[in-house]
Amino acid sequence: MRLGVLVPAGNPTIEPELYRMAPRGLTIHFARLDTLAGEPGGVDGMERRTLGYLESVPAATRSLAAVKPDAVVLAHTAVSYLGGFGGETALRTRLAELAGPRAFTAAGAIHEALRHLGARRIALATPYPETISTAGLAYWEAAGFEIVAHRRLDTPNIYDETEEHAFTLGRAADTPTADTLLISGTGLPTAGIIEQLEKDLGKPVVTSQAATLWHALQLLQIRESVQAYGRLLSQSTTAPL
C-alpha cells in the first residue's frame, strides 16, 4: 500500500521518521508544499507561512497522483490549529475532494489516536511560537480533551531541533494528573524518544508522526507489527478504527 504525504517544503524531519517507523507493507511518497513567506521553520512569520501552505495543496496533490497513493495525509499539524477544531471538517472535505476519500490531516490522526487510547487529560508539548501554541491548546480543548499542562519549546527554528530537546520538552510538559502526553509538530524529531518517555512517565506518548503513521495503517488495514516506537504503534495490528 502507498501513503502520500503533503509536507511543508523545509521540513527535514517527517520523511526519515516515517521511513524509519513504517512496516514493510507500506511505502511512503512525499510532495512538498511551497511557500514564499520567510525562512522554513523559523518563528518569524510562521502564521502567514503556515496558512500559505494551503495554497499549494492542489498542485502538490496532483504531483502525488502519479504514484496512485492509497491514502494521503496533510502532514502539518499547525495548519489545523490555526484553522481551529471547528474548521477541521471543511479542511478534510477539501482534502478528500483533491486526494480521495482516504485523505486526512495530522491533527485528525492525533485526534483518532487519542480517542483510541482513551485519553481524557492531556499534557501538551508544542514547538511553536506563542500564537500557534495557544491555537493548539484551544484546538484540543474544543475537541473535548482537558489540557492539564502545557509547555512550549522556545526555539528560533523548529527544523533545527534535536531529539534531546524534544525529550526534555516532553518531560517538562508532563504532570501526574495527565493520562497522556502529546508532543505536537511533524517538524520536531521524536521517533527515537517515545519508548523511553513512556517508560519514564508510565503513560502513553503520542506524537504527530506516530499518530500519522498509526492512522494510515488503520485506514489501509495494514496489520503488520510496529515495535519500538511506543504503545500506540505497537497496538497497530489489532487496533479497530
N, CA and C of each residue as an Amber inpcrd file, in Angstrom:
protein
   723
   0.8440000  -1.1840000   0.0000000   0.0000000   0.0000000   0.0000000
   0.8890000   1.2460000   0.0000000   0.3360000   2.3510000  -0.5250000
   1.1140000   3.5770000  -0.6730000   0.4550000   4.7360000   0.0800000
   1.2690000   5.4250000   0.8680000   0.8170000   6.6150000   1.5890000
   1.4520000   7.8420000   0.9570000   0.6320000   8.7940000   0.5230000
   1.1200000  10.0690000   0.0350000   1.1400000  11.0810000   1.1660000
   2.2010000  11.8490000   1.2390000   2.3730000  12.8050000   2.3360000
   2.6240000  14.1930000   1.7670000   1.7650000  15.1330000   2.1300000
   1.9390000  16.5380000   1.7930000   2.6750000  17.1950000   2.9510000
   3.8630000  17.7190000   2.6890000   4.7280000  18.1790000   3.7720000
   5.2530000  19.5770000   3.4610000   5.3650000  20.4490000   4.4730000
   5.9600000  21.7650000   4.2490000   7.3450000  21.6490000   3.6140000
   7.6570000  22.5650000   2.7260000   8.8610000  22.4610000   1.9000000
  10.1360000  22.2780000   2.7140000  10.2510000  22.9680000   3.8380000
  11.5050000  22.9330000   4.5910000  11.5830000  21.8770000   5.6640000
  10.5510000  21.0580000   5.8410000  10.5290000  20.0720000   6.9240000
  11.5100000  18.9290000   6.6180000  12.5990000  18.8020000   7.4020000
  13.5760000  17.7450000   7.1470000  13.3610000  16.5000000   7.9950000
  12.2890000  16.5030000   8.7960000  12.1370000  15.5230000   9.8660000
  11.2030000  14.3760000   9.5440000  10.0180000  14.6860000   9.0030000
   8.9930000  13.6580000   8.9130000   9.3470000  12.5660000   7.9100000
  10.0660000  12.8930000   6.8460000  10.4310000  11.8460000   5.8850000
  11.2620000  10.7380000   6.5330000  12.4210000  11.0560000   7.1180000
  13.2060000   9.9770000   7.7260000  12.4780000   9.2780000   8.8750000
  11.6480000  10.0190000   9.6170000  10.9620000   9.3870000  10.7430000
   9.8840000   8.4150000  10.2740000   9.1080000   8.7780000   9.2630000
   8.1040000   7.8520000   8.7550000   8.7630000   6.6440000   8.0870000
   9.8150000   6.8750000   7.3160000  10.5460000   5.7460000   6.7150000
  11.0610000   4.8090000   7.8110000  11.5640000   5.3870000   8.8810000
  12.1430000   4.6230000   9.9900000  11.1030000   3.7560000  10.6840000
   9.9030000   4.2710000  10.8490000   8.8760000   3.5700000  11.6220000
   7.9790000   2.6710000  10.7890000   7.8910000   2.9050000   9.4960000
   6.8880000   2.2290000   8.6660000   7.1690000   0.7330000   8.5300000
   6.1280000  -0.0980000   8.5520000   6.3050000  -1.5370000   8.3080000
   6.5170000  -1.8060000   6.8300000   6.8950000  -3.0330000   6.5130000
   7.2350000  -3.3840000   5.1300000   6.0480000  -3.2670000   4.1780000
   4.8390000  -3.3900000   4.7020000   3.6660000  -3.3650000   3.8370000
   3.2390000  -1.9850000   3.3780000   4.0190000  -0.9510000   3.7360000
   3.6500000   0.4190000   3.3850000   4.8420000   1.1350000   2.7700000
   4.6400000   1.7460000   1.6060000   5.6390000   2.6550000   1.0520000
   5.1120000   4.0780000   1.1770000   6.0220000   5.0330000   1.2890000
   5.6480000   6.4130000   1.5980000   6.2340000   7.3290000   0.5340000
   5.3960000   8.2640000   0.0600000   5.7580000   9.1180000  -1.0710000
   5.3970000  10.5620000  -0.7270000   6.3350000  11.4820000  -0.9240000
   6.1870000  12.8520000  -0.4410000   6.0370000  13.8580000  -1.5740000
   5.2550000  14.8900000  -1.3060000   5.1780000  16.0720000  -2.1580000
   5.3000000  17.2850000  -1.2470000   6.0680000  18.2610000  -1.6810000
   6.3620000  19.4070000  -0.8120000   5.4780000  20.6030000  -1.1280000
   5.0350000  21.2470000  -0.0590000   4.1610000  22.4130000  -0.1520000
   5.0110000  23.6700000  -0.1690000   4.8810000  24.4620000  -1.1900000
   5.6990000  25.6630000  -1.3400000   5.1100000  26.8300000  -0.5610000
   5.9890000  27.6920000  -0.1190000   5.5850000  28.9480000   0.4910000
   6.7050000  29.9580000   0.2970000   6.3420000  31.2270000   0.1980000
   7.3390000  32.2750000  -0.0110000   7.5230000  33.1560000   1.2160000
   6.8420000  32.8130000   2.3140000   6.8020000  33.7150000   3.4720000
   7.8450000  33.3580000   4.5130000   9.1000000  33.7660000   4.2700000
  10.1040000  33.6560000   5.3110000  10.8470000  32.3400000   5.3370000
  11.7160000  32.2050000   6.3540000  12.5830000  31.0320000   6.4980000
  11.7780000  29.8180000   6.9680000  11.8590000  28.6930000   6.2690000
  11.1450000  27.4910000   6.7160000  11.5350000  27.1120000   8.1420000
  10.5250000  26.8860000   8.9770000  10.7750000  26.5010000  10.3570000
  11.0250000  27.6450000  11.3050000  11.2890000  28.8370000  10.7850000
  11.5650000  29.9770000  11.6420000  10.3020000  30.5280000  12.2820000
  10.4400000  31.0800000  13.4680000   9.2620000  31.5780000  14.1780000
   8.7400000  32.8770000  13.5650000   9.6050000  33.6700000  12.9640000
   9.1580000  34.9200000  12.3470000   8.2950000  34.6070000  11.1210000
   7.0710000  35.0990000  11.1350000   6.1720000  34.8950000  10.0140000
   5.5850000  33.4980000   9.9170000   5.6720000  32.7200000  10.9940000
   5.2240000  31.3320000  10.9110000   3.7270000  31.2210000  10.6480000
   2.9310000  32.0940000  11.2180000   1.4790000  32.0220000  10.9740000
   1.1710000  32.2190000   9.4920000   1.7340000  33.2650000   8.9110000
   1.4920000  33.5370000   7.4890000   1.9900000  32.3850000   6.6190000
   3.1700000  31.8680000   6.9640000   3.7610000  30.7760000   6.1970000
   2.8960000  29.5170000   6.3000000   2.4200000  29.2370000   7.5110000
   1.6010000  28.0460000   7.7370000   0.3290000  28.0840000   6.9010000
  -0.3690000  29.1980000   6.9520000  -1.5980000  29.3120000   6.1700000
  -1.3130000  29.3420000   4.6750000  -0.1420000  29.8570000   4.3030000
   0.2250000  29.9040000   2.8920000   0.4120000  28.5310000   2.2710000
   0.7630000  27.5470000   3.0970000   0.9350000  26.1930000   2.5580000
  -0.3490000  25.6620000   1.9260000  -1.4910000  26.1010000   2.4370000
  -2.7570000  25.6060000   1.9030000  -2.9250000  25.9540000   0.4270000
  -2.3160000  27.0590000  -0.0040000  -2.4590000  27.4670000  -1.3980000
  -1.7880000  26.4870000  -2.3610000  -0.7810000  25.7770000  -1.8860000
  -0.0670000  24.8520000  -2.7710000  -0.5380000  23.4010000  -2.6240000
  -1.5620000  23.1740000  -1.8020000  -2.0720000  21.8060000  -1.6370000
  -2.5790000  21.2090000  -2.9570000  -3.3640000  21.9380000  -3.7680000
  -3.8450000  21.3260000  -5.0200000  -2.7200000  20.8620000  -5.9410000
  -1.7020000  21.6980000  -6.1430000  -0.6040000  21.3280000  -7.0330000
   0.1840000  20.1470000  -6.4790000   0.4400000  20.1610000  -5.1630000
   1.1900000  19.0620000  -4.5630000   0.3990000  17.7570000  -4.6340000
  -0.9010000  17.8520000  -4.4590000  -1.7460000  16.6610000  -4.5440000
  -1.7250000  16.0870000  -5.9540000  -1.7620000  16.9580000  -6.9390000
  -1.6820000  16.4830000  -8.3260000  -0.3640000  15.7690000  -8.5890000
   0.7140000  16.2560000  -8.0160000   2.0100000  15.6100000  -8.2410000
   2.0680000  14.2330000  -7.5990000   1.3640000  14.0560000  -6.4910000
   1.3050000  12.7450000  -5.8350000   0.4570000  11.7530000  -6.6160000
  -0.5010000  12.2560000  -7.3670000  -1.4490000  11.3730000  -8.0470000
  -0.7500000  10.3920000  -8.9740000   0.4240000  10.7460000  -9.4720000
   1.1330000   9.8730000 -10.4120000   1.5370000   8.5480000  -9.7890000
   1.7540000   8.5220000  -8.4590000   2.1280000   7.2660000  -7.8020000
   0.9130000   6.5070000  -7.2620000  -0.2830000   7.0560000  -7.4910000
  -1.5490000   6.4230000  -7.1100000  -1.5660000   6.0150000  -5.6310000
  -1.4560000   6.9970000  -4.7300000  -1.4540000   6.6660000  -3.3040000
  -2.8090000   6.1230000  -2.8560000  -2.7700000   5.2100000  -1.8910000
  -3.9990000   4.6430000  -1.3380000  -4.5950000   5.5300000  -0.2510000
  -3.7750000   6.4100000   0.3100000  -4.2270000   7.4080000   1.2870000
  -3.2740000   8.5830000   1.1990000  -3.7590000   9.7640000   1.5780000
  -2.9420000  10.9820000   1.5410000  -3.1500000  11.7460000   2.8360000
  -2.0420000  12.2240000   3.4230000  -2.1260000  12.9960000   4.6570000
  -1.5220000  14.3780000   4.4520000  -2.1890000  15.3800000   4.9870000
  -1.6220000  16.7240000   5.0990000  -0.8370000  16.7440000   6.4060000
   0.4680000  16.6070000   6.3110000   1.3170000  16.3910000   7.4820000
   1.8190000  17.7170000   8.0470000   0.8960000  18.5290000   8.4930000
   1.2500000  19.8270000   9.0610000   0.2220000  20.1470000  10.1470000
   0.5570000  19.7680000  11.3680000  -0.3930000  19.8950000  12.4740000
  -0.8130000  21.3370000  12.7040000   0.1270000  22.2670000  12.5810000
  -0.1520000  23.6610000  12.9200000  -1.2100000  24.2860000  12.0240000
  -1.3250000  23.8340000  10.7730000  -2.3240000  24.4390000   9.8910000
  -3.7300000  24.1210000  10.3910000  -3.9150000  22.9540000  10.9870000
  -5.2080000  22.6290000  11.5960000  -5.4570000  23.4940000  12.8270000
  -4.4110000  23.7380000  13.6000000  -4.5760000  24.5630000  14.7980000
  -5.0400000  25.9700000  14.4360000  -4.4270000  26.5570000  13.4200000
  -4.8050000  27.9150000  13.0490000  -6.1990000  27.9780000  12.4500000
  -6.6350000  26.9020000  11.8200000  -7.9980000  26.8490000  11.2970000
  -9.0310000  26.5550000  12.3660000  -8.5840000  26.0600000  13.5150000
  -9.4910000  25.7500000  14.6150000 -10.1530000  24.3930000  14.4480000
 -10.5590000  23.8050000  15.5740000 -11.2160000  22.5000000  15.5160000
 -12.5040000  22.5750000  14.7100000 -13.1850000  23.7160000  14.7860000
 -14.4180000  23.8840000  14.0290000 -14.2020000  23.9120000  12.5330000
 -12.9880000  24.2300000  12.0950000 -12.6890000  24.2610000  10.6710000
 -12.1120000  22.9690000  10.1310000 -11.9220000  21.9750000  11.0020000
 -11.2660000  20.7370000  10.5800000 -12.1100000  19.9550000   9.5750000
 -13.4100000  19.9370000   9.7490000 -14.2630000  19.1890000   8.8210000
 -14.1610000  19.7520000   7.4110000 -14.1830000  21.0730000   7.2930000
 -14.0640000  21.6960000   5.9710000 -12.7020000  21.4070000   5.3480000
 -11.6510000  21.3940000   6.1780000 -10.3160000  21.0900000   5.6630000
 -10.2500000  19.6520000   5.1630000 -10.7930000  18.7230000   5.9190000
 -10.7940000  17.3200000   5.4850000 -11.6240000  17.1340000   4.2200000
 -12.7360000  17.8570000   4.1260000 -13.5690000  17.7570000   2.9290000
 -12.8170000  18.2470000   1.7090000 -12.1040000  19.3570000   1.8620000
 -11.3130000  19.8790000   0.7480000 -10.2260000  18.8820000   0.3370000
  -9.5660000  18.2770000   1.3140000  -8.5370000  17.2850000   1.0140000
  -9.1260000  16.0810000   0.2890000 -10.2960000  15.6420000   0.7450000
 -10.9450000  14.4890000   0.1180000 -11.3030000  14.7820000  -1.3310000
 -11.7390000  16.0070000  -1.6020000 -12.0740000  16.3840000  -2.9800000
 -10.8300000  16.3610000  -3.8750000  -9.6850000  16.6970000  -3.2910000
  -8.4460000  16.7470000  -4.0620000  -7.7480000  15.3940000  -4.1470000
  -7.8180000  14.6180000  -3.0560000  -6.9650000  13.4280000  -2.9500000
  -7.7190000  12.1320000  -2.7220000  -9.0400000  12.1850000  -2.6170000
  -9.8020000  10.9620000  -2.4390000 -10.2820000  10.7610000  -1.0140000
 -11.1260000   9.7590000  -0.8060000 -11.8040000   9.5900000   0.4810000
 -10.8890000   9.2170000   1.6400000  -9.6960000   8.7230000   1.3560000
  -8.7710000   8.3690000   2.4380000  -7.7710000   9.4850000   2.7110000
  -8.1650000  10.7060000   2.4900000  -7.3240000  11.8560000   2.8150000
  -7.5940000  12.2770000   4.2530000  -6.5390000  12.6490000   4.9740000
  -6.7030000  13.0560000   6.3690000  -5.6110000  14.0450000   6.7430000
  -5.7300000  14.6240000   7.9240000  -4.7440000  15.5740000   8.4240000
  -3.9780000  14.9590000   9.5880000  -2.7970000  15.5030000   9.8580000
  -2.0290000  15.0430000  11.0160000  -2.8090000  15.2700000  12.3080000
  -3.4660000  16.4140000  12.4140000  -4.2640000  16.6890000  13.6160000
  -5.4200000  15.7050000  13.7420000  -6.0570000  15.3850000  12.6200000
  -7.1270000  14.4000000  12.6490000  -6.6250000  13.0410000  13.0890000
  -5.4130000  12.6670000  12.6450000  -4.8210000  11.4040000  13.0620000
  -4.5500000  11.3950000  14.5630000  -4.0500000  12.5070000  15.0900000
  -3.8210000  12.6080000  16.5350000  -5.1290000  12.4470000  17.2910000
  -6.1760000  13.1080000  16.8020000  -7.4870000  13.0180000  17.4490000
  -7.9380000  11.5710000  17.5470000  -7.8420000  10.8300000  16.4360000
  -8.2470000   9.4250000  16.4410000  -7.3660000   8.6000000  17.3740000
  -6.0690000   8.8960000  17.4020000  -5.1540000   8.1700000  18.2720000
  -5.4830000   8.4010000  19.7470000  -5.7430000   9.6460000  20.1030000
  -6.0890000   9.9520000  21.4950000  -7.3810000   9.2520000  21.9050000
  -8.3580000   9.2380000  21.0210000  -9.6070000   8.5430000  21.3030000
  -9.3740000   7.0490000  21.4520000  -8.5530000   6.4890000  20.5910000
  -8.2560000   5.0600000  20.6560000  -7.6130000   4.6830000  21.9930000
  -6.7430000   5.5540000  22.4880000  -6.0510000   5.3040000  23.7480000
  -6.9130000   5.6110000  24.9690000  -8.0800000   6.1730000  24.7450000
  -8.9480000   6.5420000  25.8670000  -8.4580000   7.7600000  26.6180000
  -7.7010000   8.6130000  25.9680000  -7.1330000   9.7950000  26.6250000
  -8.2360000  10.7970000  26.9710000  -8.0880000  11.4030000  28.1100000
  -9.0220000  12.4550000  28.5490000  -8.2740000  13.7010000  29.0240000
  -7.2080000  13.4850000  29.7870000  -6.4480000  14.6010000  30.3580000
  -5.0570000  14.6180000  29.7200000  -4.7950000  15.6760000  28.9690000
  -3.6120000  15.7320000  28.1240000  -2.5770000  16.7160000  28.6680000
  -1.3230000  16.2620000  28.6870000  -0.1890000  17.1750000  28.8410000
   0.3040000  17.4790000  27.4310000   0.3220000  18.7390000  27.0520000
   0.6060000  19.1540000  25.6850000   1.9740000  19.8200000  25.5970000
   2.7980000  19.3280000  24.6760000   4.1030000  19.9260000  24.3980000
   4.1030000  20.4330000  22.9660000   4.4470000  21.7040000  22.7780000
   4.4290000  22.2950000  21.4320000   5.7480000  23.0020000  21.1390000
   6.1830000  22.9850000  19.8720000   7.4310000  23.6510000  19.4780000
   7.2000000  24.9570000  18.7240000   6.0080000  25.5350000  18.8630000
   5.6100000  26.6890000  18.0580000   5.7570000  27.9890000  18.8350000
   5.7080000  29.1210000  18.1260000   5.6030000  30.4040000  18.8230000
   4.2780000  30.5040000  19.5780000   4.1710000  31.5080000  20.4190000
   3.0550000  31.6050000  21.3600000   1.6900000  31.5370000  20.6810000
   1.5170000  32.2330000  19.5800000   0.2010000  32.2980000  18.9460000
  -0.2690000  30.9280000  18.4810000   0.6140000  30.1800000  17.8120000
   0.2210000  28.8600000  17.3120000   0.0750000  27.8730000  18.4550000
   0.9290000  27.9800000  19.4690000   0.7890000  27.1100000  20.6380000
  -0.5520000  27.3280000  21.3250000  -0.9560000  28.5770000  21.4550000
  -2.2530000  28.8830000  22.0640000  -3.3810000  28.3400000  21.2060000
  -3.2520000  28.4500000  19.8870000  -4.2620000  27.8940000  18.9900000
  -4.3340000  26.3790000  19.1270000  -3.1840000  25.7260000  19.3240000
  -3.1740000  24.2830000  19.5250000  -3.8800000  23.8780000  20.8030000
  -3.6280000  24.6100000  21.8630000  -4.3130000  24.3270000  23.1250000
  -5.8230000  24.4650000  22.9560000  -6.2520000  25.5360000  22.2920000
  -7.6820000  25.7570000  22.0720000  -8.2810000  24.6550000  21.1920000
  -7.5100000  24.1950000  20.2090000  -7.9760000  23.1260000  19.3220000
  -8.3210000  21.8750000  20.1140000  -7.4110000  21.4510000  20.9920000
  -7.6500000  20.2080000  21.7270000  -8.7130000  20.3600000  22.7930000
  -8.8310000  21.5370000  23.3570000  -9.9340000  21.7650000  24.2940000
 -11.2750000  21.7070000  23.5640000 -11.3320000  22.2960000  22.3600000
 -12.5640000  22.2420000  21.5710000 -12.8810000  20.8220000  21.1330000
 -11.8490000  19.9920000  21.0130000 -12.0440000  18.5940000  20.6280000
 -12.5370000  17.7360000  21.7890000 -12.6110000  18.3210000  22.9790000
 -13.1830000  17.6140000  24.1140000 -12.1830000  17.0900000  25.1260000
 -10.9090000  17.4460000  24.9790000  -9.8950000  16.9860000  25.9260000
  -9.6060000  18.0740000  26.9630000  -9.2120000  17.6460000  28.1410000
  -8.7990000  18.5780000  29.1790000  -7.2810000  18.7240000  29.1160000
  -6.8130000  19.9240000  28.8750000  -5.3730000  20.1750000  28.8370000
  -4.9330000  20.5400000  30.2550000  -4.3010000  19.5880000  30.9180000
  -3.9450000  19.7920000  32.3230000  -2.5620000  20.4000000  32.4800000
  -1.7750000  20.4230000  31.4010000  -0.4600000  21.0550000  31.4290000
  -0.0530000  21.3770000  29.9940000   0.7270000  22.4380000  29.8400000
   1.1860000  22.8360000  28.5040000   2.5570000  23.4600000  28.6380000
   3.5010000  22.9570000  27.8730000   4.8390000  23.5320000  27.8480000
   5.2400000  23.7990000  26.3920000   5.7830000  24.9700000  26.1590000
   6.1760000  25.3790000  24.8040000   7.6920000  25.4280000  24.6930000
   8.2260000  24.9080000  23.5930000   9.6520000  24.9790000  23.3200000
   9.9660000  26.3220000  22.6700000  10.7760000  27.1030000  23.3200000
  11.1600000  28.4120000  22.7960000  12.3830000  28.2230000  21.9030000
  12.1470000  28.1720000  20.6110000  13.2220000  27.8740000  19.6620000
  13.1500000  28.8290000  18.4760000  14.2810000  29.2610000  17.9380000
  14.2390000  30.1440000  16.7640000  13.8250000  29.4250000  15.4920000
  14.0490000  28.0810000  15.4390000  13.6930000  27.3310000  14.2390000
  13.4100000  25.8790000  14.6050000  12.1700000  25.4440000  14.4000000
  11.7700000  24.0830000  14.7410000  12.6250000  23.0560000  14.0170000
  12.9750000  23.3400000  12.7780000  13.6650000  22.3530000  11.9570000
  15.1310000  22.1530000  12.3430000  15.6300000  22.9590000  13.2730000
  16.9920000  22.7810000  13.7730000  17.0230000  22.0160000  15.0880000
  15.8620000  21.5970000  15.5690000  15.7910000  20.9740000  16.8910000
  16.2380000  19.5170000  16.8740000  16.4660000  18.9650000  18.0790000
  17.0080000  17.6300000  18.2520000  16.0710000  16.7630000  19.0840000
  16.2900000  15.4560000  19.0350000  15.5250000  14.5530000  19.8880000
  15.7640000  14.8520000  21.3650000  16.9790000  15.2600000  21.7010000
  17.2910000  15.5640000  23.0940000  16.4160000  16.7030000  23.6130000
  16.2630000  17.7500000  22.8130000  15.4190000  18.8700000  23.2220000
  13.9460000  18.4460000  23.2760000  13.5200000  17.6000000  22.3300000
  12.1390000  17.1100000  22.3470000  11.8840000  16.2640000  23.5880000
  12.8720000  15.4640000  23.9790000  12.7340000  14.6420000  25.1830000
  12.5980000  15.5280000  26.4180000  13.4580000  16.5370000  26.5130000
  13.3910000  17.4650000  27.6530000  12.0600000  18.1950000  27.6760000
  11.5820000  18.5950000  26.5110000  10.2840000  19.2650000  26.4170000
   9.1710000  18.3550000  26.9020000   9.1890000  17.0900000  26.4690000
   8.1550000  16.1550000  26.8960000   8.1550000  15.9350000  28.3950000
   9.3280000  15.7660000  28.9710000   9.4140000  15.5780000  30.4250000
   8.9050000  16.8110000  31.1600000   9.2470000  17.9980000  30.6550000
   8.8300000  19.2310000  31.3140000   7.3280000  19.4560000  31.1990000
   6.7290000  18.9980000  30.0950000   5.2900000  19.2100000  29.8900000
   4.4500000  18.2930000  30.7470000   4.9670000  17.1340000  31.1010000
   4.1640000  16.1370000  31.8080000   3.8180000  16.5780000  33.2250000
   2.6990000  16.0660000  33.7000000   2.2470000  16.2700000  35.0700000
   1.5300000  15.0100000  35.5200000   1.5480000  14.6860000  36.8170000
   0.9200000  13.4440000  37.2790000  -0.5640000  13.3430000  36.9500000
  -1.2410000  14.4700000  36.7800000  -2.6800000  14.4130000  36.5070000
  -3.0010000  14.1170000  35.0470000  -1.9960000  14.1270000  34.1770000
  -2.2200000  13.8130000  32.7620000  -2.2240000  12.3060000  32.5610000
  -3.1570000  11.8050000  31.7430000  -3.1360000  10.3810000  31.4200000
  -2.3850000  10.1090000  30.1160000  -2.0990000  11.1580000  29.3230000
  -1.3980000  11.0120000  28.0500000  -0.5640000  12.2540000  27.7880000
   0.6110000  12.0570000  27.2090000   1.4470000  13.1710000  26.7690000
   1.3490000  13.2850000  25.2570000   1.0390000  14.4700000  24.7610000
   1.0090000  14.7540000  23.3280000   2.1300000  15.7140000  22.9950000
   3.0490000  15.2790000  22.1130000   4.1000000  16.1480000  21.5910000
   3.7210000  16.4730000  20.1520000   3.3870000  17.7120000  19.9030000
   2.8680000  18.1350000  18.6130000   3.9900000  18.5830000  17.6910000
   3.7210000  18.5000000  16.3650000   4.6400000  19.0690000  15.3860000
   5.3740000  18.0310000  14.5610000   5.0840000  17.9690000  13.2500000
   5.7680000  16.9950000  12.3900000   7.2120000  17.3820000  12.1100000
   7.6040000  18.5860000  12.4410000   8.9800000  19.0110000  12.2260000
   9.8860000  18.7670000  13.4070000   9.3310000  18.3020000  14.5270000
  10.1190000  18.0570000  15.7320000  10.5000000  16.5790000  15.7900000
  11.7830000  16.2370000  15.8490000  12.1820000  14.8300000  15.8410000
  11.8170000  14.1220000  17.1440000  11.0520000  13.0430000  17.0360000
  10.5460000  12.3590000  18.2280000  10.5940000  10.8360000  18.1500000
  10.8510000  10.2550000  16.9770000  10.7250000   8.8020000  16.8380000
  11.5780000   8.0450000  17.8450000  12.7690000   8.5370000  18.1210000
  13.6720000   7.8110000  18.9940000  13.4570000   8.0160000  20.4750000
  12.4850000   8.8330000  20.8650000  12.3140000   9.1350000  22.2970000
  11.0000000   8.6320000  22.8680000  10.1010000   8.1410000  22.0290000
   8.7570000   7.7940000  22.5070000   8.8000000   6.6920000  23.5520000
   9.5060000   5.6210000  23.2530000   9.5280000   4.4860000  24.1790000
  10.1370000   4.8670000  25.5210000  11.2420000   5.6160000  25.5130000
  11.8760000   5.9940000  26.7770000  10.9870000   6.9190000  27.5900000
  10.3220000   7.8560000  26.9140000   9.3960000   8.7260000  27.6360000
   8.2660000   7.9230000  28.2640000   7.7230000   6.9470000  27.5310000
   6.6470000   6.1360000  28.0920000   7.1270000   5.3480000  29.3110000
   8.3390000   4.8360000  29.2660000   8.8870000   4.1130000  30.4160000
   9.0740000   5.0480000  31.6030000   9.5990000   6.2360000  31.3230000
   9.8640000   7.1860000  32.4000000   8.5890000   7.7320000  33.0280000
   7.5850000   8.0010000  32.1870000   6.3670000   8.6700000  32.6580000
   5.2620000   7.6990000  33.0300000   5.3250000   6.4760000  32.5180000
   4.2990000   5.4850000  32.8260000   2.9600000   5.7840000  32.1830000
   2.9930000   6.3650000  30.9930000   1.7460000   6.7090000  30.2870000
   2.0120000   6.7560000  28.7870000   0.9710000   6.7040000  27.9630000
   1.1710000   6.7840000  26.5080000   1.7250000   8.1480000  26.0940000
   2.5590000   8.1100000  25.0750000   3.0900000   9.3200000  24.4530000
   2.6850000   9.3020000  22.9830000   1.9870000  10.3380000  22.5520000
   1.5320000  10.4600000  21.1660000   2.2900000  11.6050000  20.5140000
   2.8100000  11.3680000  19.3100000   3.4550000  12.4310000  18.5400000
   2.7440000  12.5660000  17.1990000   2.9740000  13.6800000  16.5350000
   2.3340000  13.8920000  15.2300000   2.7250000  12.8020000  14.2410000
   4.0110000  12.4320000  14.2200000   4.4680000  11.4150000  13.2620000
   3.8870000  10.0450000  13.5810000   3.9540000   9.6360000  14.8430000
   3.4610000   8.3110000  15.2160000   1.9620000   8.2000000  14.9530000
   1.2140000   9.2520000  15.2870000  -0.2300000   9.2250000  15.0560000
  -0.5470000   9.1880000  13.5670000   0.2200000   9.9300000  12.7640000
   0.0080000   9.9210000  11.3130000   0.1990000   8.5180000  10.7510000
   1.2840000   7.8530000  11.1400000   1.5320000   6.5010000  10.6520000
   0.4680000   5.5360000  11.1590000   0.1380000   5.6200000  12.4350000
  -0.8770000   4.7280000  13.0150000  -2.2070000   4.8510000  12.2740000
  -2.6400000   6.0790000  12.0340000  -3.9400000   6.2720000  11.3790000
  -3.9010000   5.7530000   9.9460000  -2.7940000   5.9590000   9.2640000
  -2.6620000   5.4300000   7.9040000  -2.7630000   3.9070000   7.9010000
  -2.1340000   3.2560000   8.8670000  -2.1980000   1.7990000   8.9460000
  -3.6230000   1.3160000   9.1840000  -4.3800000   2.0680000   9.9920000
  -5.7750000   1.6870000  10.2290000  -6.6080000   1.8570000   8.9610000
  -6.4500000   2.9920000   8.3040000  -7.2170000   3.2490000   7.0830000
  -6.9420000   2.2040000   6.0090000  -5.6830000   1.7880000   5.9100000
  -5.2740000   0.8650000   4.8570000  -5.3250000  -0.5890000   5.3040000
  -5.7530000  -0.8070000   6.5520000  -5.9120000  -2.1560000   7.0970000
  -4.6200000  -2.9640000   6.9950000  -3.5170000  -2.3050000   7.3170000
  -2.2170000  -2.9660000   7.3700000  -2.0000000  -3.4450000   8.8020000
  -1.8400000  -4.7480000   8.9890000  -1.7820000  -5.3240000  10.3240000
  -0.3910000  -5.7850000  10.7240000   0.6340000  -5.2830000  10.0520000
   1.9990000  -5.6270000  10.4390000   2.3520000  -4.9600000  11.7680000
   3.1290000  -5.6630000  12.5670000   3.5210000  -5.1390000  13.8670000
   4.5550000  -4.0200000  13.7170000   4.3990000  -2.9730000  14.5200000
   5.3590000  -1.8690000  14.5590000   5.8140000  -1.7160000  16.0030000
   7.0250000  -2.1360000  16.2760000   7.5570000  -2.1140000  17.6320000
   8.6330000  -1.0460000  17.7800000   8.9020000  -0.6790000  19.0320000
   9.9960000   0.2260000  19.4190000   9.6580000   1.7040000  19.2810000
   8.3840000   2.0280000  18.9700000   8.0000000   3.4290000  18.8230000
   6.7650000   3.7710000  19.6530000   6.5980000   3.0980000  20.7750000
   5.5090000   3.4300000  21.6740000   4.3110000   2.5190000  21.5430000
   3.4480000   2.6090000  22.5670000   2.3380000   1.6560000  22.6420000
   1.2770000   1.8940000  21.5650000   1.1170000   3.1190000  21.0800000
   0.1280000   3.3640000  20.0350000   0.4190000   2.5080000  18.8000000
   1.6530000   2.5750000  18.3020000   2.0080000   1.8080000  17.1120000
   2.1660000   0.3330000  17.4130000   2.5120000  -0.0250000  18.6240000
   2.6410000  -1.4420000  18.9490000   1.2790000  -2.1320000  18.9440000
   0.2090000  -1.3440000  19.0590000  -1.1520000  -1.8780000  19.0070000
  -1.7300000  -1.8580000  17.6050000  -0.9460000  -1.4560000  16.6040000
  -1.4840000  -1.2180000  15.2830000  -2.0070000  -2.4820000  14.6170000
  -1.5560000  -3.6610000  15.0470000  -2.0180000  -4.8890000  14.4230000
  -3.4260000  -5.2540000  14.8580000  -3.8780000  -4.7010000  15.9720000
  -5.1900000  -5.0970000  16.4930000  -6.1290000  -3.9280000  16.6780000
  -5.6480000  -2.7070000  16.4210000  -6.4510000  -1.5230000  16.7300000
  -7.6260000  -1.3860000  15.7700000  -8.8720000  -1.4140000  16.2830000
 -10.0090000  -1.1870000  15.3950000 -10.1670000   0.2950000  15.0900000
 -10.6210000   0.6220000  13.8970000 -10.8430000   2.0230000  13.5260000
 -12.2650000   2.4190000  13.8680000
